[in-house]
Every structure is written in structure tokens, then in C-alpha cells.
PDB file of C-alpha atoms in Angstrom:
ATOM      1  CA  UNK A   7     -37.915  41.098  71.203  1.00 48.00           C
ATOM      2  CA  UNK A   8     -35.412  39.355  70.722  1.00 47.00           C
ATOM      3  CA  UNK A   9     -35.763  36.829  73.508  1.00 47.00           C
ATOM      4  CA  UNK A  10     -39.866  36.167  72.239  1.00 48.00           C
ATOM      5  CA  UNK A  11     -38.905  34.292  69.147  1.00 43.00           C
ATOM      6  CA  UNK A  12     -35.579  32.729  69.930  1.00 47.00           C
ATOM      7  CA  UNK A  13     -38.151  31.501  73.371  1.00 50.00           C
ATOM      8  CA  UNK A  14     -40.044  29.978  70.175  1.00 49.00           C
ATOM      9  CA  UNK A  15     -37.819  28.768  68.691  1.00 50.00           C
ATOM     10  CA  UNK A  16     -37.162  27.023  71.187  1.00 48.00           C
ATOM     11  CA  UNK A  17     -40.668  25.828  71.966  1.00 44.00           C
ATOM     12  CA  UNK A  18     -41.200  24.800  68.212  1.00 49.00           C
ATOM     13  CA  UNK A  19     -37.170  22.598  68.371  1.00 50.00           C
ATOM     14  CA  UNK A  20     -39.034  20.967  71.714  1.00 41.00           C
ATOM     15  CA  UNK A  21     -42.490  19.807  70.023  1.00 46.00           C
ATOM     16  CA  UNK A  22     -40.115  18.188  66.645  1.00 44.00           C
ATOM     17  CA  UNK A  23     -37.695  16.507  68.273  1.00 47.00           C
ATOM     18  CA  UNK A  24     -40.895  14.467  70.735  1.00 40.00           C
ATOM     19  CA  UNK A  25     -43.521  13.900  67.238  1.00 47.00           C
ATOM     20  CA  UNK A  26     -40.603  12.782  65.914  1.00 45.00           C
ATOM     21  CA  UNK A  27     -39.664   9.739  68.408  1.00 46.00           C
ATOM     22  CA  UNK A  28     -43.209   9.233  69.326  1.00 46.00           C
ATOM     23  CA  UNK A  29     -43.934   7.789  65.466  1.00 43.00           C
ATOM     24  CA  UNK A  30     -40.343   6.103  65.384  1.00 44.00           C
ATOM     25  CA  UNK A  31     -41.657   3.770  69.163  1.00 44.00           C
ATOM     26  CA  UNK A  32     -45.469   4.148  67.096  1.00 39.00           C
ATOM     27  CA  UNK A  33     -44.115   2.537  63.150  1.00 44.00           C
ATOM     28  CA  UNK A  34     -41.404  -0.051  65.710  1.00 44.00           C
ATOM     29  CA  UNK A  35     -45.110  -1.488  67.242  1.00 43.00           C
ATOM     30  CA  UNK A  36     -46.950  -1.484  64.540  1.00 43.00           C
ATOM     31  CA  UNK A  37     -44.080  -3.647  62.707  1.00 42.00           C
ATOM     32  CA  UNK A  38     -43.545  -5.916  65.323  1.00 41.00           C
ATOM     33  CA  UNK A  39     -47.243  -6.164  65.475  1.00 37.00           C
ATOM     34  CA  UNK A  40     -47.310  -6.920  62.162  1.00 42.00           C
ATOM     35  CA  UNK A  41     -45.275 -10.205  62.020  1.00 42.00           C
ATOM     36  CA  UNK A  42     -46.553 -11.707  65.343  1.00 41.00           C
ATOM     37  CA  UNK A  43     -50.091 -11.406  62.915  1.00 42.00           C
ATOM     38  CA  UNK A  44     -47.554 -13.069  60.338  1.00 42.00           C
ATOM     39  CA  UNK A  45     -45.979 -16.855  62.470  1.00 42.00           C
ATOM     40  CA  UNK A  46     -49.657 -16.153  63.892  1.00 41.00           C
ATOM     41  CA  UNK A  47     -50.876 -17.098  60.075  1.00 42.00           C
ATOM     42  CA  UNK A  48     -48.195 -19.120  59.765  1.00 41.00           C
ATOM     43  CA  UNK A  49     -48.775 -21.269  62.365  1.00 43.00           C
ATOM     44  CA  UNK A  50     -52.203 -21.159  61.521  1.00 40.00           C
ATOM     45  CA  UNK A  51     -51.780 -22.626  58.141  1.00 40.00           C
ATOM     46  CA  UNK A  52     -49.011 -25.021  60.067  1.00 41.00           C
ATOM     47  CA  UNK A  53     -51.609 -26.247  62.297  1.00 41.00           C
ATOM     48  CA  UNK A  54     -54.377 -26.861  59.662  1.00 42.00           C
ATOM     49  CA  UNK A  55     -51.530 -28.489  57.097  1.00 42.00           C
ATOM     50  CA  UNK A  56     -51.184 -30.744  59.673  1.00 41.00           C
ATOM     51  CA  UNK A  57     -54.396 -31.696  60.334  1.00 39.00           C
ATOM     52  CA  UNK A  58     -55.008 -32.370  57.099  1.00 40.00           C
ATOM     53  CA  UNK A  59     -52.664 -34.806  56.911  1.00 39.00           C
ATOM     54  CA  UNK A  60     -53.637 -37.196  59.742  1.00 39.00           C
ATOM     55  CA  UNK A  61     -56.999 -37.283  58.514  1.00 40.00           C
ATOM     56  CA  UNK A  62     -55.699 -38.310  55.726  1.00 40.00           C
ATOM     57  CA  UNK A  63     -53.442 -41.211  57.357  1.00 40.00           C
ATOM     58  CA  UNK A  64     -56.855 -41.607  59.324  1.00 40.00           C
ATOM     59  CA  UNK A  65     -58.499 -41.885  56.346  1.00 40.00           C
ATOM     60  CA  UNK A  66     -56.329 -44.471  55.279  1.00 39.00           C
ATOM     61  CA  UNK A  67     -55.954 -45.966  58.100  1.00 38.00           C
ATOM     62  CA  UNK A  68     -59.467 -47.111  58.061  1.00 39.00           C
ATOM     63  CA  UNK A  69     -59.851 -47.552  54.896  1.00 37.00           C
ATOM     64  CA  UNK A  70     -56.389 -50.780  54.907  1.00 33.00           C
ATOM     65  CA  UNK A  71     -57.833 -51.599  58.048  1.00 35.00           C
ATOM     66  CA  UNK A  72     -60.668 -52.702  56.011  1.00 35.00           C
ATOM     67  CA  UNK A  73     -58.950 -54.808  53.481  1.00 33.00           C
ATOM     68  CA  UNK A  74     -57.082 -56.532  56.186  1.00 34.00           C
ATOM     69  CA  UNK A  75     -60.769 -57.610  57.206  1.00 36.00           C
ATOM     70  CA  UNK A  76     -61.827 -57.775  54.686  1.00 35.00           C
ATOM     71  CA  UNK A  77     -58.765 -59.695  53.542  1.00 32.00           C
ATOM     72  CA  UNK A  78     -59.805 -62.370  56.507  1.00 32.00           C
ATOM     73  CA  UNK A  79     -62.612 -63.430  55.720  1.00 32.00           C
ATOM     74  CA  UNK A  80     -61.682 -63.698  51.649  1.00 33.00           C
ATOM     75  CA  UNK A  81     -58.864 -66.320  53.062  1.00 38.00           C
ATOM     76  CA  UNK A  82     -61.714 -68.832  55.424  1.00 42.00           C
ATOM     77  CA  UNK A  83     -63.290 -72.717  54.683  1.00 53.00           C
ATOM     78  CA  UNK A  84     -66.114 -73.575  55.676  1.00 63.00           C
ATOM     79  CA  UNK A  85     -67.365 -69.927  56.186  1.00 62.00           C
ATOM     80  CA  UNK A  86     -70.703 -67.349  55.840  1.00 59.00           C
ATOM     81  CA  UNK A  87     -70.551 -63.899  55.254  1.00 57.00           C
ATOM     82  CA  UNK A  88     -70.107 -62.995  58.909  1.00 63.00           C
ATOM     83  CA  UNK A  89     -66.705 -65.714  59.066  1.00 70.00           C
ATOM     84  CA  UNK A  90     -68.588 -67.750  61.030  1.00 84.00           C
ATOM     85  CA  UNK A  91     -67.932 -71.733  60.648  1.00 92.00           C
ATOM     86  CA  UNK A  92     -71.156 -73.136  58.953  1.00 90.00           C
ATOM     87  CA  UNK A  93     -70.534 -76.502  59.856  1.00 92.00           C
ATOM     88  CA  UNK A  94     -71.129 -78.408  63.532  1.00 95.00           C
ATOM     89  CA  UNK A  95     -68.207 -78.913  65.830  1.00 96.00           C
ATOM     90  CA  UNK A  96     -65.775 -76.170  64.479  1.00 95.00           C
ATOM     91  CA  UNK A  97     -64.219 -72.841  65.589  1.00 93.00           C
ATOM     92  CA  UNK A  98     -62.900 -70.013  63.231  1.00 93.00           C
ATOM     93  CA  UNK A  99     -59.367 -69.081  63.521  1.00 91.00           C
ATOM     94  CA  UNK A 100     -57.393 -65.680  62.478  1.00 91.00           C
ATOM     95  CA  UNK A 101     -54.026 -67.871  62.942  1.00 92.00           C
ATOM     96  CA  UNK A 102     -55.116 -71.564  63.000  1.00 89.00           C
ATOM     97  CA  UNK A 103     -51.923 -73.404  64.593  1.00 88.00           C
ATOM     98  CA  UNK A 104     -50.943 -76.492  62.447  1.00 82.00           C
ATOM     99  CA  UNK A 105     -50.353 -79.008  65.567  1.00 87.00           C
ATOM    100  CA  UNK A 106     -52.511 -80.486  66.655  1.00 86.00           C
ATOM    101  CA  UNK A 107     -54.080 -81.031  64.461  1.00 87.00           C
ATOM    102  CA  UNK A 108     -57.407 -82.886  65.428  1.00 91.00           C
ATOM    103  CA  UNK A 109     -57.479 -84.591  62.573  1.00 90.00           C
ATOM    104  CA  UNK A 110     -59.321 -88.464  62.753  1.00 92.00           C
ATOM    105  CA  UNK A 111     -56.282 -91.534  62.784  1.00 88.00           C
ATOM    106  CA  UNK A 112     -54.101 -89.098  64.869  1.00 87.00           C
ATOM    107  CA  UNK A 113     -53.856 -88.999  68.562  1.00 84.00           C
ATOM    108  CA  UNK A 114     -53.297 -85.771  69.486  1.00 84.00           C
ATOM    109  CA  UNK A 115     -52.229 -86.677  72.828  1.00 82.00           C
ATOM    110  CA  UNK A 116     -49.363 -88.667  71.663  1.00 81.00           C
ATOM    111  CA  UNK A 117     -47.678 -85.328  69.976  1.00 83.00           C
ATOM    112  CA  UNK A 118     -46.029 -82.978  71.511  1.00 86.00           C
ATOM    113  CA  UNK A 119     -46.944 -79.419  69.731  1.00 87.00           C
ATOM    114  CA  UNK A 120     -44.346 -76.216  69.191  1.00 88.00           C
ATOM    115  CA  UNK A 121     -45.821 -73.099  70.791  1.00 88.00           C
ATOM    116  CA  UNK A 122     -48.156 -72.166  67.716  1.00 85.00           C
ATOM    117  CA  UNK A 123     -47.516 -68.658  66.705  1.00 87.00           C
ATOM    118  CA  UNK A 124     -49.082 -65.410  67.137  1.00 89.00           C
ATOM    119  CA  UNK A 125     -51.568 -63.209  65.902  1.00 90.00           C
ATOM    120  CA  UNK A 126     -49.805 -61.271  63.400  1.00 89.00           C
ATOM    121  CA  UNK A 127     -47.068 -63.236  62.540  1.00 90.00           C
ATOM    122  CA  UNK A 128     -45.990 -63.185  59.566  1.00 91.00           C
ATOM    123  CA  UNK A 129     -45.646 -66.281  60.053  1.00 88.00           C
ATOM    124  CA  UNK A 130     -49.050 -66.785  60.477  1.00 91.00           C
ATOM    125  CA  UNK A 131     -51.082 -69.520  58.213  1.00 89.00           C
ATOM    126  CA  UNK A 132     -54.101 -68.370  56.430  1.00 90.00           C
ATOM    127  CA  UNK A 133     -57.428 -68.036  59.064  1.00 91.00           C
ATOM    128  CA  UNK A 134     -59.675 -71.293  58.497  1.00 90.00           C
ATOM    129  CA  UNK A 135     -62.009 -73.125  60.648  1.00 93.00           C
ATOM    130  CA  UNK A 136     -61.307 -76.253  62.332  1.00 92.00           C
ATOM    131  CA  UNK A 137     -62.193 -78.548  64.773  1.00 94.00           C
ATOM    132  CA  UNK A 138     -63.075 -77.974  68.546  1.00 94.00           C
ATOM    133  CA  UNK A 139     -61.452 -79.605  71.381  1.00 92.00           C
ATOM    134  CA  UNK A 140     -62.183 -82.482  71.133  1.00 92.00           C
ATOM    135  CA  UNK A 141     -63.523 -83.033  68.032  1.00 95.00           C
ATOM    136  CA  UNK A 142     -61.530 -84.633  65.411  1.00 94.00           C
ATOM    137  CA  UNK A 143     -61.809 -84.440  61.161  1.00 93.00           C
ATOM    138  CA  UNK A 144     -62.965 -87.512  59.632  1.00 91.00           C
ATOM    139  CA  UNK A 145     -62.872 -87.946  56.075  1.00 88.00           C
ATOM    140  CA  UNK A 146     -65.673 -86.267  55.114  1.00 89.00           C
ATOM    141  CA  UNK A 147     -64.558 -83.156  56.662  1.00 90.00           C
ATOM    142  CA  UNK A 148     -66.327 -83.942  58.709  1.00 94.00           C
ATOM    143  CA  UNK A 149     -65.853 -82.928  63.125  1.00 96.00           C
ATOM    144  CA  UNK A 150     -66.553 -86.299  65.155  1.00 96.00           C
ATOM    145  CA  UNK A 151     -65.864 -87.488  68.459  1.00 95.00           C
ATOM    146  CA  UNK A 152     -62.330 -89.278  68.176  1.00 92.00           C
ATOM    147  CA  UNK A 153     -65.241 -92.726  69.062  1.00 92.00           C
ATOM    148  CA  UNK A 154     -67.079 -91.935  65.945  1.00 93.00           C
ATOM    149  CA  UNK A 155     -63.600 -91.560  63.300  1.00 93.00           C
ATOM    150  CA  UNK A 156     -63.710 -94.031  60.575  1.00 91.00           C
ATOM    151  CA  UNK A 157     -62.130 -97.629  61.713  1.00 89.00           C
ATOM    152  CA  UNK A 158     -60.968 -99.989  59.370  1.00 92.00           C
ATOM    153  CA  UNK A 159     -62.281-103.596  59.891  1.00 90.00           C
ATOM    154  CA  UNK A 160     -59.503-105.568  57.886  1.00 93.00           C
ATOM    155  CA  UNK A 161     -56.789-106.843  59.844  1.00 93.00           C
ATOM    156  CA  UNK A 162     -53.628-105.360  59.958  1.00 95.00           C
ATOM    157  CA  UNK A 163     -55.356-101.748  58.829  1.00 95.00           C
ATOM    158  CA  UNK A 164     -54.763 -98.520  60.577  1.00 93.00           C
ATOM    159  CA  UNK A 165     -57.387 -95.523  59.109  1.00 92.00           C
ATOM    160  CA  UNK A 166     -54.538 -92.954  58.535  1.00 91.00           C
ATOM    161  CA  UNK A 167     -55.869 -89.009  57.195  1.00 90.00           C
ATOM    162  CA  UNK A 168     -53.668 -88.578  54.798  1.00 90.00           C
ATOM    163  CA  UNK A 169     -51.659 -92.215  53.906  1.00 88.00           C
ATOM    164  CA  UNK A 170     -48.460 -91.358  51.194  1.00 88.00           C
ATOM    165  CA  UNK A 171     -49.306 -93.281  47.982  1.00 87.00           C
ATOM    166  CA  UNK A 172     -45.578 -93.704  47.751  1.00 89.00           C
ATOM    167  CA  UNK A 173     -44.172 -96.586  48.936  1.00 88.00           C
ATOM    168  CA  UNK A 174     -47.577 -98.223  47.965  1.00 90.00           C
ATOM    169  CA  UNK A 175     -47.379-101.275  50.902  1.00 91.00           C
ATOM    170  CA  UNK A 176     -48.034-103.996  47.374  1.00 92.00           C
ATOM    171  CA  UNK A 177     -46.547-107.255  48.005  1.00 93.00           C
ATOM    172  CA  UNK A 178     -45.753-107.818  44.223  1.00 91.00           C
ATOM    173  CA  UNK A 179     -44.013-104.145  45.249  1.00 89.00           C
ATOM    174  CA  UNK A 180     -40.061-104.264  46.961  1.00 85.00           C
ATOM    175  CA  UNK A 181     -40.493-100.773  48.696  1.00 82.00           C
ATOM    176  CA  UNK A 182     -36.028-100.680  49.024  1.00 83.00           C
ATOM    177  CA  UNK A 183     -36.494-100.212  45.202  1.00 86.00           C
ATOM    178  CA  UNK A 184     -38.045 -97.093  44.879  1.00 86.00           C
ATOM    179  CA  UNK A 185     -37.192 -93.492  45.742  1.00 89.00           C
ATOM    180  CA  UNK A 186     -40.558 -91.889  46.671  1.00 90.00           C
ATOM    181  CA  UNK A 187     -41.678 -88.379  46.646  1.00 88.00           C
ATOM    182  CA  UNK A 188     -41.816 -86.582  50.284  1.00 87.00           C
ATOM    183  CA  UNK A 189     -45.646 -87.650  50.786  1.00 83.00           C
ATOM    184  CA  UNK A 190     -48.109 -85.077  51.412  1.00 84.00           C
ATOM    185  CA  UNK A 191     -48.597 -83.567  55.270  1.00 83.00           C
ATOM    186  CA  UNK A 192     -51.896 -83.355  57.189  1.00 81.00           C
ATOM    187  CA  UNK A 193     -54.083 -79.955  55.366  1.00 75.00           C
ATOM    188  CA  UNK A 194     -52.837 -80.587  51.422  1.00 81.00           C
ATOM    189  CA  UNK A 195     -56.034 -80.494  49.410  1.00 79.00           C
ATOM    190  CA  UNK A 196     -54.085 -84.093  47.886  1.00 82.00           C
ATOM    191  CA  UNK A 197     -55.006 -86.286  50.631  1.00 86.00           C
ATOM    192  CA  UNK A 198     -57.033 -89.095  50.338  1.00 85.00           C
ATOM    193  CA  UNK A 199     -58.415 -89.833  53.485  1.00 89.00           C
ATOM    194  CA  UNK A 200     -58.935 -93.912  53.580  1.00 90.00           C
ATOM    195  CA  UNK A 201     -57.322 -97.496  55.468  1.00 92.00           C
ATOM    196  CA  UNK A 202     -53.947 -98.348  54.853  1.00 93.00           C
ATOM    197  CA  UNK A 203     -51.812-101.836  56.017  1.00 94.00           C
ATOM    198  CA  UNK A 204     -49.686-100.913  59.156  1.00 93.00           C
ATOM    199  CA  UNK A 205     -45.684-100.748  59.193  1.00 91.00           C
ATOM    200  CA  UNK A 206     -44.171-103.697  58.081  1.00 92.00           C
ATOM    201  CA  UNK A 207     -47.012-105.366  56.390  1.00 94.00           C
ATOM    202  CA  UNK A 208     -48.340-105.063  52.764  1.00 94.00           C
ATOM    203  CA  UNK A 209     -51.368-106.113  50.422  1.00 94.00           C
ATOM    204  CA  UNK A 210     -51.765-109.497  49.571  1.00 93.00           C
ATOM    205  CA  UNK A 211     -53.059-110.054  45.844  1.00 91.00           C
ATOM    206  CA  UNK A 212     -56.373-111.088  47.930  1.00 92.00           C
ATOM    207  CA  UNK A 213     -56.623-107.624  48.737  1.00 93.00           C
ATOM    208  CA  UNK A 214     -55.232-108.693  52.430  1.00 94.00           C
ATOM    209  CA  UNK A 215     -52.041-106.506  54.966  1.00 95.00           C
ATOM    210  CA  UNK A 216     -49.579-109.358  55.776  1.00 95.00           C
ATOM    211  CA  UNK A 217     -46.651-109.250  57.480  1.00 94.00           C
ATOM    212  CA  UNK A 218     -43.688-108.124  54.751  1.00 90.00           C
ATOM    213  CA  UNK A 219     -42.544-111.910  55.564  1.00 90.00           C
ATOM    214  CA  UNK A 220     -45.045-113.816  54.657  1.00 89.00           C
ATOM    215  CA  UNK A 221     -44.295-111.667  51.145  1.00 89.00           C
ATOM    216  CA  UNK A 222     -41.376-112.855  50.772  1.00 76.00           C
ATOM    217  CA  UNK A 223     -42.319-116.920  51.402  1.00 73.00           C
ATOM    218  CA  UNK A 224     -44.905-116.221  48.556  1.00 64.00           C
ATOM    219  CA  UNK A 225     -42.046-114.990  46.197  1.00 60.00           C
ATOM    220  CA  UNK A 226     -40.128-116.958  46.995  1.00 52.00           C
ATOM    221  CA  UNK A 227     -42.989-120.147  46.554  1.00 54.00           C
TER     222      UNK A 227
END
């Protein structure tokens, strides 16, 4: 009888030990699964946030691109809403070079231009319409062929797309006694194209351009 009781107690102890071990394994497995699920959820949340950030960045980039496009055409002269030049013989340029001038009175063949800035360079001037190659802007703002540029018919005069108002090149004014400000450059809105006396000539009281030496002779007489 005593042996039977001891055997039963031994069996019960074994069952209890096995049950406790399995319970511990199950608890550890459950904790691991829970941790993995939490990590996956965190990654999903992070990915979602990243996606939202990317979407926001893309939207902002699109907005900036649109604004840039609008400002490009708003700065352009002689263009319609599509950004196309409205005058004949003109071409639209995003980064128009300042040289060659393509202006009547200036022979581009005699000018050695520096390489122009490329699109995107901060030194680019505002977009504008320029005369096509082989055409030159006249005193009325139209692009014409060189042979159709204004011609000065009076002797000793030459056409100047942006004549300097000072010195006046008149016989009654001695240029050596005048200090002039920097003259406007070609393309300046203050430029007034027209005919002027050629270098070393001055306009007399009859409106004719004569050599400077003749001006001095008139003063002496």
C-alpha cells in the first residue's frame, strides 16, 4: 500500500514539472510574438509618416515649380499667356545673353562676346524676347534685316542704338570741360536710338556734323 502511494506522488510531481515548463515556454513565445507585432506596427507607422512627408515634399515641389513657371512668363516682354513672342522675327529665351546685341547700328561680326550664362545660373537676366539670328532691332522696336536698319543720310552721322546724351557733340560745347555720368547701355529703357555725329565730329549751328577742327576755327574767327 505504501509503495502505491509513493508511486502516485512521484507521477504527480513529474506531471506538475512538465506542465510548469510548457507554461513558461508558452509565455515566452507569446511575449516574443507581441514584441514582434509591436515592432511591425512601429515600422508601419514610420513608413506611413515617411510616405506622408514624401507626399508633402512632392506637393511643395510641384507648387514651387508652378510658381517658377508663372514668374518666368510674367517677366517676359512682348509675350502672350503661352509665353510666345508676339512680334515677328523674335524668339523667346529663358536666359537671354546680353551679347551679341542684335541691334541696328552694332555689327555683331565685329564683337567678341564672352560665353553667356547657362539656364539656372543666378546671373541669368530675366526671360525676354530677342531678335532671331540675322535680325536686328530698329528704333521702333521691330526686328528687321540689317539692310532694313535705319540709315543716317546726313554727312558724318551714324546711327546709334543708345547714344550717350553727354557729351553733346556740339561745336558750342567743349567736351574737355565736361564730366559726364556713365552713359546708358544697349537695352536700357532710357536709350533713345537715333543719328549722332561720328567720332571726332560735332554739330554746328546749322545742324551739320563737321570736324572738331572746324569748330575751333569758327570760335577763333
